[in-house]
mmCIF file of C-alpha atoms in Angstrom:
data_model
loop_
_atom_site.group_PDB
_atom_site.id
_atom_site.type_symbol
_atom_site.label_atom_id
_atom_site.label_comp_id
_atom_site.label_asym_id
_atom_site.label_seq_id
_atom_site.Cartn_x
_atom_site.Cartn_y
_atom_site.Cartn_z
ATOM 1 C CA UNK A 1 -2.879 18.143 -15.300
ATOM 2 C CA UNK A 2 -0.914 15.575 -17.303
ATOM 3 C CA UNK A 3 -2.308 12.698 -15.223
ATOM 4 C CA UNK A 4 -5.867 14.040 -15.375
ATOM 5 C CA UNK A 5 -5.605 14.520 -19.131
ATOM 6 C CA UNK A 6 -4.392 10.976 -19.762
ATOM 7 C CA UNK A 7 -7.045 9.516 -17.439
ATOM 8 C CA UNK A 8 -9.857 11.518 -19.059
ATOM 9 C CA UNK A 9 -8.721 10.564 -22.564
ATOM 10 C CA UNK A 10 -8.502 6.851 -21.778
ATOM 11 C CA UNK A 11 -11.828 6.736 -19.918
ATOM 12 C CA UNK A 12 -13.516 8.640 -22.774
ATOM 13 C CA UNK A 13 -12.064 6.228 -25.355
ATOM 14 C CA UNK A 14 -13.311 3.299 -23.259
ATOM 15 C CA UNK A 15 -16.761 4.898 -23.169
ATOM 16 C CA UNK A 16 -16.711 5.593 -26.923
ATOM 17 C CA UNK A 17 -15.734 1.973 -27.604
ATOM 18 C CA UNK A 18 -18.614 0.777 -25.348
ATOM 19 C CA UNK A 19 -16.161 -0.941 -23.032
ATOM 20 C CA UNK A 20 -17.663 0.904 -20.061
ATOM 21 C CA UNK A 21 -21.028 2.524 -19.400
ATOM 22 C CA UNK A 22 -21.599 6.219 -18.769
ATOM 23 C CA UNK A 23 -22.458 5.372 -15.151
ATOM 24 C CA UNK A 24 -19.043 3.756 -14.664
ATOM 25 C CA UNK A 25 -16.988 6.442 -16.396
ATOM 26 C CA UNK A 26 -16.148 8.342 -13.170
ATOM 27 C CA UNK A 27 -15.088 5.129 -11.436
ATOM 28 C CA UNK A 28 -12.754 4.232 -14.299
ATOM 29 C CA UNK A 29 -11.473 7.800 -14.481
ATOM 30 C CA UNK A 30 -10.558 7.701 -10.775
ATOM 31 C CA UNK A 31 -8.948 4.261 -11.128
ATOM 32 C CA UNK A 32 -6.958 5.413 -14.143
ATOM 33 C CA UNK A 33 -5.782 8.480 -12.206
ATOM 34 C CA UNK A 34 -4.422 6.179 -9.516
ATOM 35 C CA UNK A 35 -2.725 3.865 -12.009
ATOM 36 C CA UNK A 36 -1.191 6.637 -14.131
ATOM 37 C CA UNK A 37 -0.055 8.654 -11.094
ATOM 38 C CA UNK A 38 1.528 5.558 -9.551
ATOM 39 C CA UNK A 39 3.415 4.771 -12.769
ATOM 40 C CA UNK A 40 4.559 8.379 -13.242
ATOM 41 C CA UNK A 41 5.599 8.749 -9.598
ATOM 42 C CA UNK A 42 7.402 5.397 -9.590
ATOM 43 C CA UNK A 43 9.308 6.229 -12.765
ATOM 44 C CA UNK A 44 10.204 9.659 -11.409
ATOM 45 C CA UNK A 45 11.472 8.214 -8.135
ATOM 46 C CA UNK A 46 13.558 5.639 -9.996
ATOM 47 C CA UNK A 47 15.036 8.309 -12.266
ATOM 48 C CA UNK A 48 16.062 10.313 -9.201
ATOM 49 C CA UNK A 49 17.524 7.146 -7.670
ATOM 50 C CA UNK A 50 19.488 6.447 -10.861
ATOM 51 C CA UNK A 51 20.890 9.976 -10.837
ATOM 52 C CA UNK A 52 22.175 9.462 -7.297
ATOM 53 C CA UNK A 53 23.160 5.798 -7.791
ATOM 54 C CA UNK A 54 20.721 4.698 -5.062
ATOM 55 C CA UNK A 55 18.389 2.337 -6.954
ATOM 56 C CA UNK A 56 18.414 -0.489 -4.376
ATOM 57 C CA UNK A 57 17.734 1.988 -1.582
ATOM 58 C CA UNK A 58 14.928 3.616 -3.592
ATOM 59 C CA UNK A 59 13.319 0.245 -4.288
ATOM 60 C CA UNK A 60 13.385 -0.504 -0.549
ATOM 61 C CA UNK A 61 11.790 2.876 0.168
ATOM 62 C CA UNK A 62 9.139 2.467 -2.540
ATOM 63 C CA UNK A 63 8.336 -1.099 -1.483
ATOM 64 C CA UNK A 64 8.113 -0.436 2.240
ATOM 65 C CA UNK A 65 6.353 2.916 2.013
ATOM 66 C CA UNK A 66 4.067 1.846 -0.829
ATOM 67 C CA UNK A 67 2.901 -1.450 0.641
ATOM 68 C CA UNK A 68 1.942 0.179 3.909
ATOM 69 C CA UNK A 69 0.476 3.259 2.183
ATOM 70 C CA UNK A 70 -1.883 1.194 0.009
ATOM 71 C CA UNK A 71 -3.433 -0.355 3.101
ATOM 72 C CA UNK A 72 -3.085 2.282 5.830
ATOM 73 C CA UNK A 73 -3.842 5.350 3.699
ATOM 74 C CA UNK A 74 -2.757 8.704 5.011
ATOM 75 C CA UNK A 75 -2.593 12.391 4.274
ATOM 76 C CA UNK A 76 -2.997 13.440 0.644
ATOM 77 C CA UNK A 77 -1.657 16.613 -0.914
ATOM 78 C CA UNK A 78 -3.884 18.528 -3.309
ATOM 79 C CA UNK A 79 -1.821 17.983 -6.483
ATOM 80 C CA UNK A 80 0.139 15.076 -7.921
ATOM 81 C CA UNK A 81 3.160 17.324 -8.379
ATOM 82 C CA UNK A 82 3.246 18.303 -4.687
ATOM 83 C CA UNK A 83 2.873 14.649 -3.749
ATOM 84 C CA UNK A 84 5.767 13.708 -6.024
ATOM 85 C CA UNK A 85 8.029 16.457 -4.672
ATOM 86 C CA UNK A 86 7.335 15.583 -1.024
ATOM 87 C CA UNK A 87 7.676 11.828 -1.611
ATOM 88 C CA UNK A 88 10.930 12.367 -3.543
ATOM 89 C CA UNK A 89 12.337 14.574 -0.806
ATOM 90 C CA UNK A 90 11.442 12.088 1.917
ATOM 91 C CA UNK A 91 12.785 9.179 -0.125
ATOM 92 C CA UNK A 92 16.141 10.912 -0.454
ATOM 93 C CA UNK A 93 16.064 11.935 3.221
ATOM 94 C CA UNK A 94 15.344 8.342 4.330
ATOM 95 C CA UNK A 95 18.149 7.068 2.086
ATOM 96 C CA UNK A 96 20.587 9.700 3.323
ATOM 97 C CA UNK A 97 19.768 9.148 7.010
ATOM 98 C CA UNK A 98 19.785 5.367 6.552
ATOM 99 C CA UNK A 99 23.276 5.547 5.085
ATOM 100 C CA UNK A 100 24.558 7.894 7.810
ATOM 101 C CA UNK A 101 23.403 5.939 10.884
ATOM 102 C CA UNK A 102 26.351 4.163 12.545
ATOM 103 C CA UNK A 103 25.996 0.416 13.106
ATOM 104 C CA UNK A 104 26.359 0.946 16.860
ATOM 105 C CA UNK A 105 23.048 2.827 17.126
ATOM 106 C CA UNK A 106 21.197 1.346 14.117
ATOM 107 C CA UNK A 107 19.255 -1.240 16.168
ATOM 108 C CA UNK A 108 17.936 1.493 18.474
ATOM 109 C CA UNK A 109 16.897 3.702 15.564
ATOM 110 C CA UNK A 110 15.195 0.754 13.861
ATOM 111 C CA UNK A 111 13.324 -0.273 17.034
ATOM 112 C CA UNK A 112 12.202 3.332 17.652
ATOM 113 C CA UNK A 113 10.969 3.694 14.058
ATOM 114 C CA UNK A 114 9.099 0.377 14.194
ATOM 115 C CA UNK A 115 7.568 1.139 17.604
ATOM 116 C CA UNK A 116 6.415 4.610 16.588
ATOM 117 C CA UNK A 117 4.954 3.334 13.313
ATOM 118 C CA UNK A 118 3.159 0.486 15.109
ATOM 119 C CA UNK A 119 1.685 2.997 17.547
ATOM 120 C CA UNK A 120 0.518 5.292 14.730
ATOM 121 C CA UNK A 121 -1.086 2.351 12.938
ATOM 122 C CA UNK A 122 -2.795 1.102 16.106
ATOM 123 C CA UNK A 123 -4.176 4.548 16.834
ATOM 124 C CA UNK A 124 -5.067 5.890 13.391
ATOM 125 C CA UNK A 125 -4.998 3.361 10.536
ATOM 126 C CA UNK A 126 -6.564 3.294 8.114
ATOM 127 C CA UNK A 127 -7.009 6.891 7.035
ATOM 128 C CA UNK A 128 -9.326 7.080 4.063
ATOM 129 C CA UNK A 129 -9.018 9.274 1.019
ATOM 130 C CA UNK A 130 -11.473 12.181 0.790
ATOM 131 C CA UNK A 131 -12.106 11.162 -2.831
ATOM 132 C CA UNK A 132 -13.013 7.639 -1.765
ATOM 133 C CA UNK A 133 -14.150 7.221 1.844
ATOM 134 C CA UNK A 134 -14.090 3.727 3.359
ATOM 135 C CA UNK A 135 -17.271 2.004 4.500
ATOM 136 C CA UNK A 136 -17.320 -0.008 7.757
ATOM 137 C CA UNK A 137 -16.343 -3.318 6.147
ATOM 138 C CA UNK A 138 -13.496 -1.745 4.143
ATOM 139 C CA UNK A 139 -12.253 0.113 7.214
ATOM 140 C CA UNK A 140 -11.967 -3.143 9.166
ATOM 141 C CA UNK A 141 -10.289 -4.948 6.226
ATOM 142 C CA UNK A 142 -7.667 -2.226 5.713
ATOM 143 C CA UNK A 143 -7.050 -1.921 9.449
ATOM 144 C CA UNK A 144 -6.294 -5.626 9.732
ATOM 145 C CA UNK A 145 -4.091 -5.516 6.619
ATOM 146 C CA UNK A 146 -2.186 -2.499 7.972
ATOM 147 C CA UNK A 147 -1.485 -4.308 11.233
ATOM 148 C CA UNK A 148 -0.368 -7.499 9.467
ATOM 149 C CA UNK A 149 1.932 -5.542 7.164
ATOM 150 C CA UNK A 150 3.408 -3.701 10.134
ATOM 151 C CA UNK A 151 4.042 -6.995 11.947
ATOM 152 C CA UNK A 152 5.558 -8.454 8.775
ATOM 153 C CA UNK A 153 7.913 -5.490 8.399
ATOM 154 C CA UNK A 154 8.880 -5.516 12.070
ATOM 155 C CA UNK A 155 9.700 -9.238 12.086
ATOM 156 C CA UNK A 156 11.500 -9.125 8.735
ATOM 157 C CA UNK A 157 13.580 -6.046 9.547
ATOM 158 C CA UNK A 158 14.601 -7.327 12.979
ATOM 159 C CA UNK A 159 15.460 -10.797 11.627
ATOM 160 C CA UNK A 160 17.535 -9.379 8.776
ATOM 161 C CA UNK A 161 19.431 -7.167 11.217
ATOM 162 C CA UNK A 162 20.282 -10.170 13.415
ATOM 163 C CA UNK A 163 21.153 -12.494 10.544
ATOM 164 C CA UNK A 164 23.102 -10.094 8.311
ATOM 165 C CA UNK A 165 24.307 -7.018 10.143
ATOM 166 C CA UNK A 166 25.923 -5.628 6.984
ATOM 167 C CA UNK A 167 22.410 -4.996 5.667
ATOM 168 C CA UNK A 168 21.550 -2.695 8.571
ATOM 169 C CA UNK A 169 21.572 0.446 6.390
ATOM 170 C CA UNK A 170 18.877 -1.073 4.169
ATOM 171 C CA UNK A 171 16.832 -1.992 7.231
ATOM 172 C CA UNK A 172 17.272 1.567 8.533
ATOM 173 C CA UNK A 173 15.911 2.855 5.216
ATOM 174 C CA UNK A 174 12.963 0.436 5.386
ATOM 175 C CA UNK A 175 12.220 1.477 8.982
ATOM 176 C CA UNK A 176 12.422 5.172 8.151
ATOM 177 C CA UNK A 177 10.192 4.618 5.105
ATOM 178 C CA UNK A 178 7.397 3.049 7.102
ATOM 179 C CA UNK A 179 7.817 5.712 9.784
ATOM 180 C CA UNK A 180 7.301 8.347 7.082
ATOM 181 C CA UNK A 181 4.077 6.563 6.098
ATOM 182 C CA UNK A 182 3.068 6.340 9.766
ATOM 183 C CA UNK A 183 3.502 10.096 10.142
ATOM 184 C CA UNK A 184 1.027 10.656 7.284
ATOM 185 C CA UNK A 185 -1.623 8.905 9.407
ATOM 186 C CA UNK A 186 -1.502 11.503 12.174
ATOM 187 C CA UNK A 187 -4.651 13.597 12.584
ATOM 188 C CA UNK A 188 -2.609 16.835 12.562
ATOM 189 C CA UNK A 189 -2.821 16.729 8.740
ATOM 190 C CA UNK A 190 -6.619 16.938 8.641
ATOM 191 C CA UNK A 191 -7.906 20.244 7.424
#
């Protein structure tokens, strides 16, 4: 409700100030919802990370998950609060697992995560948002972007692991983060 309230207030003030037209109010309202929810969620995730002294790990999770999420889409929960709780829980789970994986099996875990995510993207990306379905041109654009981002992550993560093995835990977290995003693409989440 907090996010909706802020978005409605700002879009109404923009309309009152003749910055936007009445026809565009819903578009701006939706855009503001996305911006405000992203800021609130990001701040909340960083506060949790600060409490657990895991800021670097959280930034890796947010960056990896977020960059792929923006382009590949995925399952959406019905409230911002539920989304925040689930994302927070999975962020902490990815960080915890990433820190627990022994160096001896880290490359195998990373390769499995990357392979599974690549498969999910090849099969299902992008998944559009029910509030804003993709047209044919947008679908193709976001599909190509999702694949490029996946290739970028795969190459970067593998190179970092070979060049600086002491960073493997961060690469495990990045791999788990994009796997989490890949799981949200699966059709099992459709209602």
